[in-house]
mmCIF file of C-alpha atoms in Angstrom:
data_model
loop_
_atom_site.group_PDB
_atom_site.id
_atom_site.type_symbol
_atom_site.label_atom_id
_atom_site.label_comp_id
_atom_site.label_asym_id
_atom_site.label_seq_id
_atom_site.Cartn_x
_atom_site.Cartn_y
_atom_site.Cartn_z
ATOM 1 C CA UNK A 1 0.000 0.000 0.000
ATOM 2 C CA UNK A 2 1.786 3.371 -1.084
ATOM 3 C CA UNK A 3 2.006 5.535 1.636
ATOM 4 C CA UNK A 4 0.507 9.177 1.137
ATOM 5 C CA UNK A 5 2.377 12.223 3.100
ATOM 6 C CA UNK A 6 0.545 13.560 5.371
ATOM 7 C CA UNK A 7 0.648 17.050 4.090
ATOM 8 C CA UNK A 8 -1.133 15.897 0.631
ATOM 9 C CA UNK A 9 -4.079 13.795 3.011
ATOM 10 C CA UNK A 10 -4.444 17.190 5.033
ATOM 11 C CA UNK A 11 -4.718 19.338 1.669
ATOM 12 C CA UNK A 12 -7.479 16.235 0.059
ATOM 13 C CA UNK A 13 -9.680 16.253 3.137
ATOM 14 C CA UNK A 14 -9.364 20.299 3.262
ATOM 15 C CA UNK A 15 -10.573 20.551 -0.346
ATOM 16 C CA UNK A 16 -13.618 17.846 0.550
ATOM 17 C CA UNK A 17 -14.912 20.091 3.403
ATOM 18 C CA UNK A 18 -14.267 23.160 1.782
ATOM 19 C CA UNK A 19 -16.543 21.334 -0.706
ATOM 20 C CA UNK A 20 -19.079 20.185 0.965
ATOM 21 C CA UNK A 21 -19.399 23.324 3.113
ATOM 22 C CA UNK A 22 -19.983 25.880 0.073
ATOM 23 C CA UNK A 23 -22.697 28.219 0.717
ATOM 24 C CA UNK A 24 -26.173 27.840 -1.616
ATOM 25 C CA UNK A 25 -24.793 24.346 -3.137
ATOM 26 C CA UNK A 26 -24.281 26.879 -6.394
ATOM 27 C CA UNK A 27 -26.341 24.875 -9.117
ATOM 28 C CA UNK A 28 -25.611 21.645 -7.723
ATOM 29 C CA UNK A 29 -29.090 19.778 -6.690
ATOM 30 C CA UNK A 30 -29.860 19.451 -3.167
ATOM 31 C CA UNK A 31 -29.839 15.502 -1.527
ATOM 32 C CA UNK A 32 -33.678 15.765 -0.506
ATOM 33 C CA UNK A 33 -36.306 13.210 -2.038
ATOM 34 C CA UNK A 34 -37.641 14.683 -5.444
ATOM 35 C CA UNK A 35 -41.274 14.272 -5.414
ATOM 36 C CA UNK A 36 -41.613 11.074 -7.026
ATOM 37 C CA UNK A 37 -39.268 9.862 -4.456
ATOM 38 C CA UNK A 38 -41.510 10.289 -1.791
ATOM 39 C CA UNK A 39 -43.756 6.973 -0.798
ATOM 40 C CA UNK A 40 -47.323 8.142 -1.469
ATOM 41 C CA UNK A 41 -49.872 7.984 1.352
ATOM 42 C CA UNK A 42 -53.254 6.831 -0.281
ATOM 43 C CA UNK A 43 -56.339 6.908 1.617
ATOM 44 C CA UNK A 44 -58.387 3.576 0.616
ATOM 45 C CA UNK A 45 -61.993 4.710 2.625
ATOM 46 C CA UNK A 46 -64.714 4.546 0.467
ATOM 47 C CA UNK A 47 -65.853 7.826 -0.608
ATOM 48 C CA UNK A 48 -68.831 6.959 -2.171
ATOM 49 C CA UNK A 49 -71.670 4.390 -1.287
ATOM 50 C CA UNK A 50 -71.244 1.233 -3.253
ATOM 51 C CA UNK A 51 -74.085 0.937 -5.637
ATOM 52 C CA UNK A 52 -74.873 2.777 -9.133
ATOM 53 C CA UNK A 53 -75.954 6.357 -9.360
ATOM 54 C CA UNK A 54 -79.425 7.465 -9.551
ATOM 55 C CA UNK A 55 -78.888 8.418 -13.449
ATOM 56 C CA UNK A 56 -77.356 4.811 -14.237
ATOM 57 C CA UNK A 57 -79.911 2.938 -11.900
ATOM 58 C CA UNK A 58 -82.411 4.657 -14.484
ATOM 59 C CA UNK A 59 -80.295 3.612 -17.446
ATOM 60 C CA UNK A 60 -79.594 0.132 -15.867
ATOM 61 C CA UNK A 61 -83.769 0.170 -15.488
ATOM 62 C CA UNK A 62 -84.487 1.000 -18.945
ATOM 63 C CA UNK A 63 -82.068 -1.526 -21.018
ATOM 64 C CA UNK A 64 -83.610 -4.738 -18.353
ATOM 65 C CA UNK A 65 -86.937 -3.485 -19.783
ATOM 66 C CA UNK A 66 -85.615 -3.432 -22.971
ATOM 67 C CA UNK A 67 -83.880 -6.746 -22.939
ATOM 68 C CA UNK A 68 -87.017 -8.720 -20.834
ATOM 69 C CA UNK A 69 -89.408 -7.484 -24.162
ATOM 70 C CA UNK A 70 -86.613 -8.731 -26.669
ATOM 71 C CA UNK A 71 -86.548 -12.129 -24.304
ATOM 72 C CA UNK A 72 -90.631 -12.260 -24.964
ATOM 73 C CA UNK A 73 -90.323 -12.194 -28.631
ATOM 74 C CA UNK A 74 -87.698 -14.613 -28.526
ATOM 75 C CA UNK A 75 -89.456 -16.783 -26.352
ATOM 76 C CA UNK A 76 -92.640 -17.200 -28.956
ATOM 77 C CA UNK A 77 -90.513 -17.322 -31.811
ATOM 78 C CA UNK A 78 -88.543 -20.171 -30.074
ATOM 79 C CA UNK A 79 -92.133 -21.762 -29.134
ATOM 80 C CA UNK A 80 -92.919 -21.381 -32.531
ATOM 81 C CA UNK A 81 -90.236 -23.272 -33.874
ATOM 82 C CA UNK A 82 -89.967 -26.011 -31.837
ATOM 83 C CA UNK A 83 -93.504 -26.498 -32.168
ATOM 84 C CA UNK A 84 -93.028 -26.529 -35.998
ATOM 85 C CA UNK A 85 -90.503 -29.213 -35.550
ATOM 86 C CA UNK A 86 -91.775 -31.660 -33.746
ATOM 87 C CA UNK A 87 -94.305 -32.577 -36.644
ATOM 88 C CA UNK A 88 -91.822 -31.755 -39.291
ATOM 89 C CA UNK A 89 -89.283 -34.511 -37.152
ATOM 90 C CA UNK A 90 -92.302 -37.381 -37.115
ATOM 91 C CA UNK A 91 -92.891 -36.805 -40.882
ATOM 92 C CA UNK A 92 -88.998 -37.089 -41.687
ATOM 93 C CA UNK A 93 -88.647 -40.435 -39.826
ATOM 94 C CA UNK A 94 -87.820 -42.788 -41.909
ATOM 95 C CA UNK A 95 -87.666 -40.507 -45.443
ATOM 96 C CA UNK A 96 -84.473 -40.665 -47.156
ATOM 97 C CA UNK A 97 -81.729 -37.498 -47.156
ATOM 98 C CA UNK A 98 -83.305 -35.737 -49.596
ATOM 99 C CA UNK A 99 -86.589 -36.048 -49.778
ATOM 100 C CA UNK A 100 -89.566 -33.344 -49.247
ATOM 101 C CA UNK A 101 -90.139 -34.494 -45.276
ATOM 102 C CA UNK A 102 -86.183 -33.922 -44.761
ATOM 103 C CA UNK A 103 -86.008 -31.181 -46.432
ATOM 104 C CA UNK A 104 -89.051 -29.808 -44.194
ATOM 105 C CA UNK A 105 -87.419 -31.046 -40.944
ATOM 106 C CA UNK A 106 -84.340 -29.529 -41.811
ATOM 107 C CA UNK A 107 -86.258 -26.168 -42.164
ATOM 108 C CA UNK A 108 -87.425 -26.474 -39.321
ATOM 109 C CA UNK A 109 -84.179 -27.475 -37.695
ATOM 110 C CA UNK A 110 -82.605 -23.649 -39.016
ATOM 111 C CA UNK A 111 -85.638 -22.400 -37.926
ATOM 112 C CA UNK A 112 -85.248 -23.205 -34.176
ATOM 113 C CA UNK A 113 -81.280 -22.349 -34.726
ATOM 114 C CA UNK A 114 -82.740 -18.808 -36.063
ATOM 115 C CA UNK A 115 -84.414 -18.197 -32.873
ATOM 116 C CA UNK A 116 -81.705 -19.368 -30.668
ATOM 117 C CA UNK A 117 -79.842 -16.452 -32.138
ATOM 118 C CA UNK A 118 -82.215 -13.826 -30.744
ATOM 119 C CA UNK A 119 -80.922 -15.300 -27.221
ATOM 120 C CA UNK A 120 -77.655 -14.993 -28.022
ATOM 121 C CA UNK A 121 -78.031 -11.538 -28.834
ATOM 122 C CA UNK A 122 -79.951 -10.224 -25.477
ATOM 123 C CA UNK A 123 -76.761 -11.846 -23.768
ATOM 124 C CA UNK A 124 -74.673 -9.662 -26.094
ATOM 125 C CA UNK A 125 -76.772 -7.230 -24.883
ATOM 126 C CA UNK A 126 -76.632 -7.690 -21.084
ATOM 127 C CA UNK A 127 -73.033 -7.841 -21.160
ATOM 128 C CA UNK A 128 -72.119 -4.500 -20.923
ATOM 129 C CA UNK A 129 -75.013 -4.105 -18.080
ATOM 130 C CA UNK A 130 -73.530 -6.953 -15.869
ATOM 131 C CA UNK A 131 -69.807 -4.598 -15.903
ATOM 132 C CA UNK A 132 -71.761 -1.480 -14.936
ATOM 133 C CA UNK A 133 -73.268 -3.672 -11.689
ATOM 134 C CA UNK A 134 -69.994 -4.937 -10.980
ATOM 135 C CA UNK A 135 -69.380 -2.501 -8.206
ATOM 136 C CA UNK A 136 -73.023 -2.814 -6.970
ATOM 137 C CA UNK A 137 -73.395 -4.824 -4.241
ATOM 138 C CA UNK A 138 -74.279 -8.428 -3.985
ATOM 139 C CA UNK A 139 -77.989 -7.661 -2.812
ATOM 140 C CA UNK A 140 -78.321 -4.627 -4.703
ATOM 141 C CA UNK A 141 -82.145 -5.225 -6.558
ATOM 142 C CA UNK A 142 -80.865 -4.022 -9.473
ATOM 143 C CA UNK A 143 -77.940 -6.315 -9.943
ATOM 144 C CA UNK A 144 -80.237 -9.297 -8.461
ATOM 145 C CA UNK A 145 -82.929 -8.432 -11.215
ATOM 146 C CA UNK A 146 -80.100 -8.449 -13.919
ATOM 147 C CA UNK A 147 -78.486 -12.044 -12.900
ATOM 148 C CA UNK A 148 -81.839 -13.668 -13.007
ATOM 149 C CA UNK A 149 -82.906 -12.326 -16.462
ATOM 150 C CA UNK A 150 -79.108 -13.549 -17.728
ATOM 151 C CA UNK A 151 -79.499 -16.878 -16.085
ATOM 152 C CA UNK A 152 -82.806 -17.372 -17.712
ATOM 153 C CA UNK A 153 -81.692 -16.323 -21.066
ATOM 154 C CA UNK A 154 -78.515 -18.477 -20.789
ATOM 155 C CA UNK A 155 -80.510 -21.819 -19.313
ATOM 156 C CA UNK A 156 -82.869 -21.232 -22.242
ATOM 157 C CA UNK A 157 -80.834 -21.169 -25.042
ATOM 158 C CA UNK A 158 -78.787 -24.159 -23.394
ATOM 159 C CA UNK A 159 -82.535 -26.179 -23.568
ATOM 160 C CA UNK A 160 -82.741 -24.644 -27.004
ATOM 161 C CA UNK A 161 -79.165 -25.974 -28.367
ATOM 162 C CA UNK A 162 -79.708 -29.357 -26.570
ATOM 163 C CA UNK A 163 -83.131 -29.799 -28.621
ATOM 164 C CA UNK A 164 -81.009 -28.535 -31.511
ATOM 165 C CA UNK A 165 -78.432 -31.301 -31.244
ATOM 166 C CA UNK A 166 -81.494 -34.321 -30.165
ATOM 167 C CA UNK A 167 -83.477 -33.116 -33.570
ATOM 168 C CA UNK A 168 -80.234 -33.095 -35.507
ATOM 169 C CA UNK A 169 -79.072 -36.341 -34.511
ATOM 170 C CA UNK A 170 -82.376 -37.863 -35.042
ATOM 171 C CA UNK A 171 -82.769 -36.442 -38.928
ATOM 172 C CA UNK A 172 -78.776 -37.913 -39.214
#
């Protein structure tokens, strides 16, 4: 290790005070957290109820209203078409691929797969209503009402694709 006079050590650790101990820090930035720096305090209390707002409870109100009358109509076009089918499936028994009584079942068949459709579009519709009930809470009316309706519409056009697939496999 190379030994360092002592007068040279004395002059180094004068110039590092003298340093250190300028007045006003003269452009150089001072050693206190910059504001980013600083660990933010946030304040997680709820500031508003949980639930919607009067204006999109109203909203919410009229687009369940709307979808419940589009559910109606699909319902009795759906009872339409499966009532069309049964007869148009007892005909087709036994008729070749081909012939008039297929080619009326299988009418039929798109038919009922037509008005399946209509319940896959209400659940296009209530889609964007079950992410504005999200935040509501779990016994809020309004997001009870809204579950029920999309469970009904979803069980239904489950019943409707199962008698799709039992009419399809029985025309081959």
């Amino acid at each position: 290790m190379p030994i360092v006079p002592r007068s040279s050590s004395l002059a180094v650790a004068f110039l590092l005070v003298a340093g250190c101990a300028s007045p006003g820090n003269q452009g150089f930035p001072d050693l206190l957290p910059r504001p980013h720096e600083v660990p933010r305090v946030l304040d997680e209390t709820a500031t508003a109820p949980a639930g919607l707002a009067e204006a999109e409870r109203a909203a919410l109100g009229e687009e369940i209203v709307r979808a419940e009358a589009a559910l109606d109509a699909a319902r009795r076009e759906a009872a339409a078409a499966s009532e069309a089918l049964a007869p148009a499936l007892a005909r087709a028994r036994g008729a070749p691929a081909g012939s008039d009584a297929w080619a009326d079942a299988q009418l039929a068949l798109s038919r009922l797969d037509q008005a399946r459709a209509g319940y896959g579009e209400i659940a296009a519709m209530l889609a964007p209503l079950v992410r504005l009930v999200d935040p509501a809470p779990a016994d809020d009316p309004d997001r009870l009402r809204l579950e029920r309706l999309l469970a009904s519409v979803r069980a239904e056009a489950e019943a409707l694709a199962a008698l799709q697939e039992r009419a399809a496999r029985q025309l081959g």
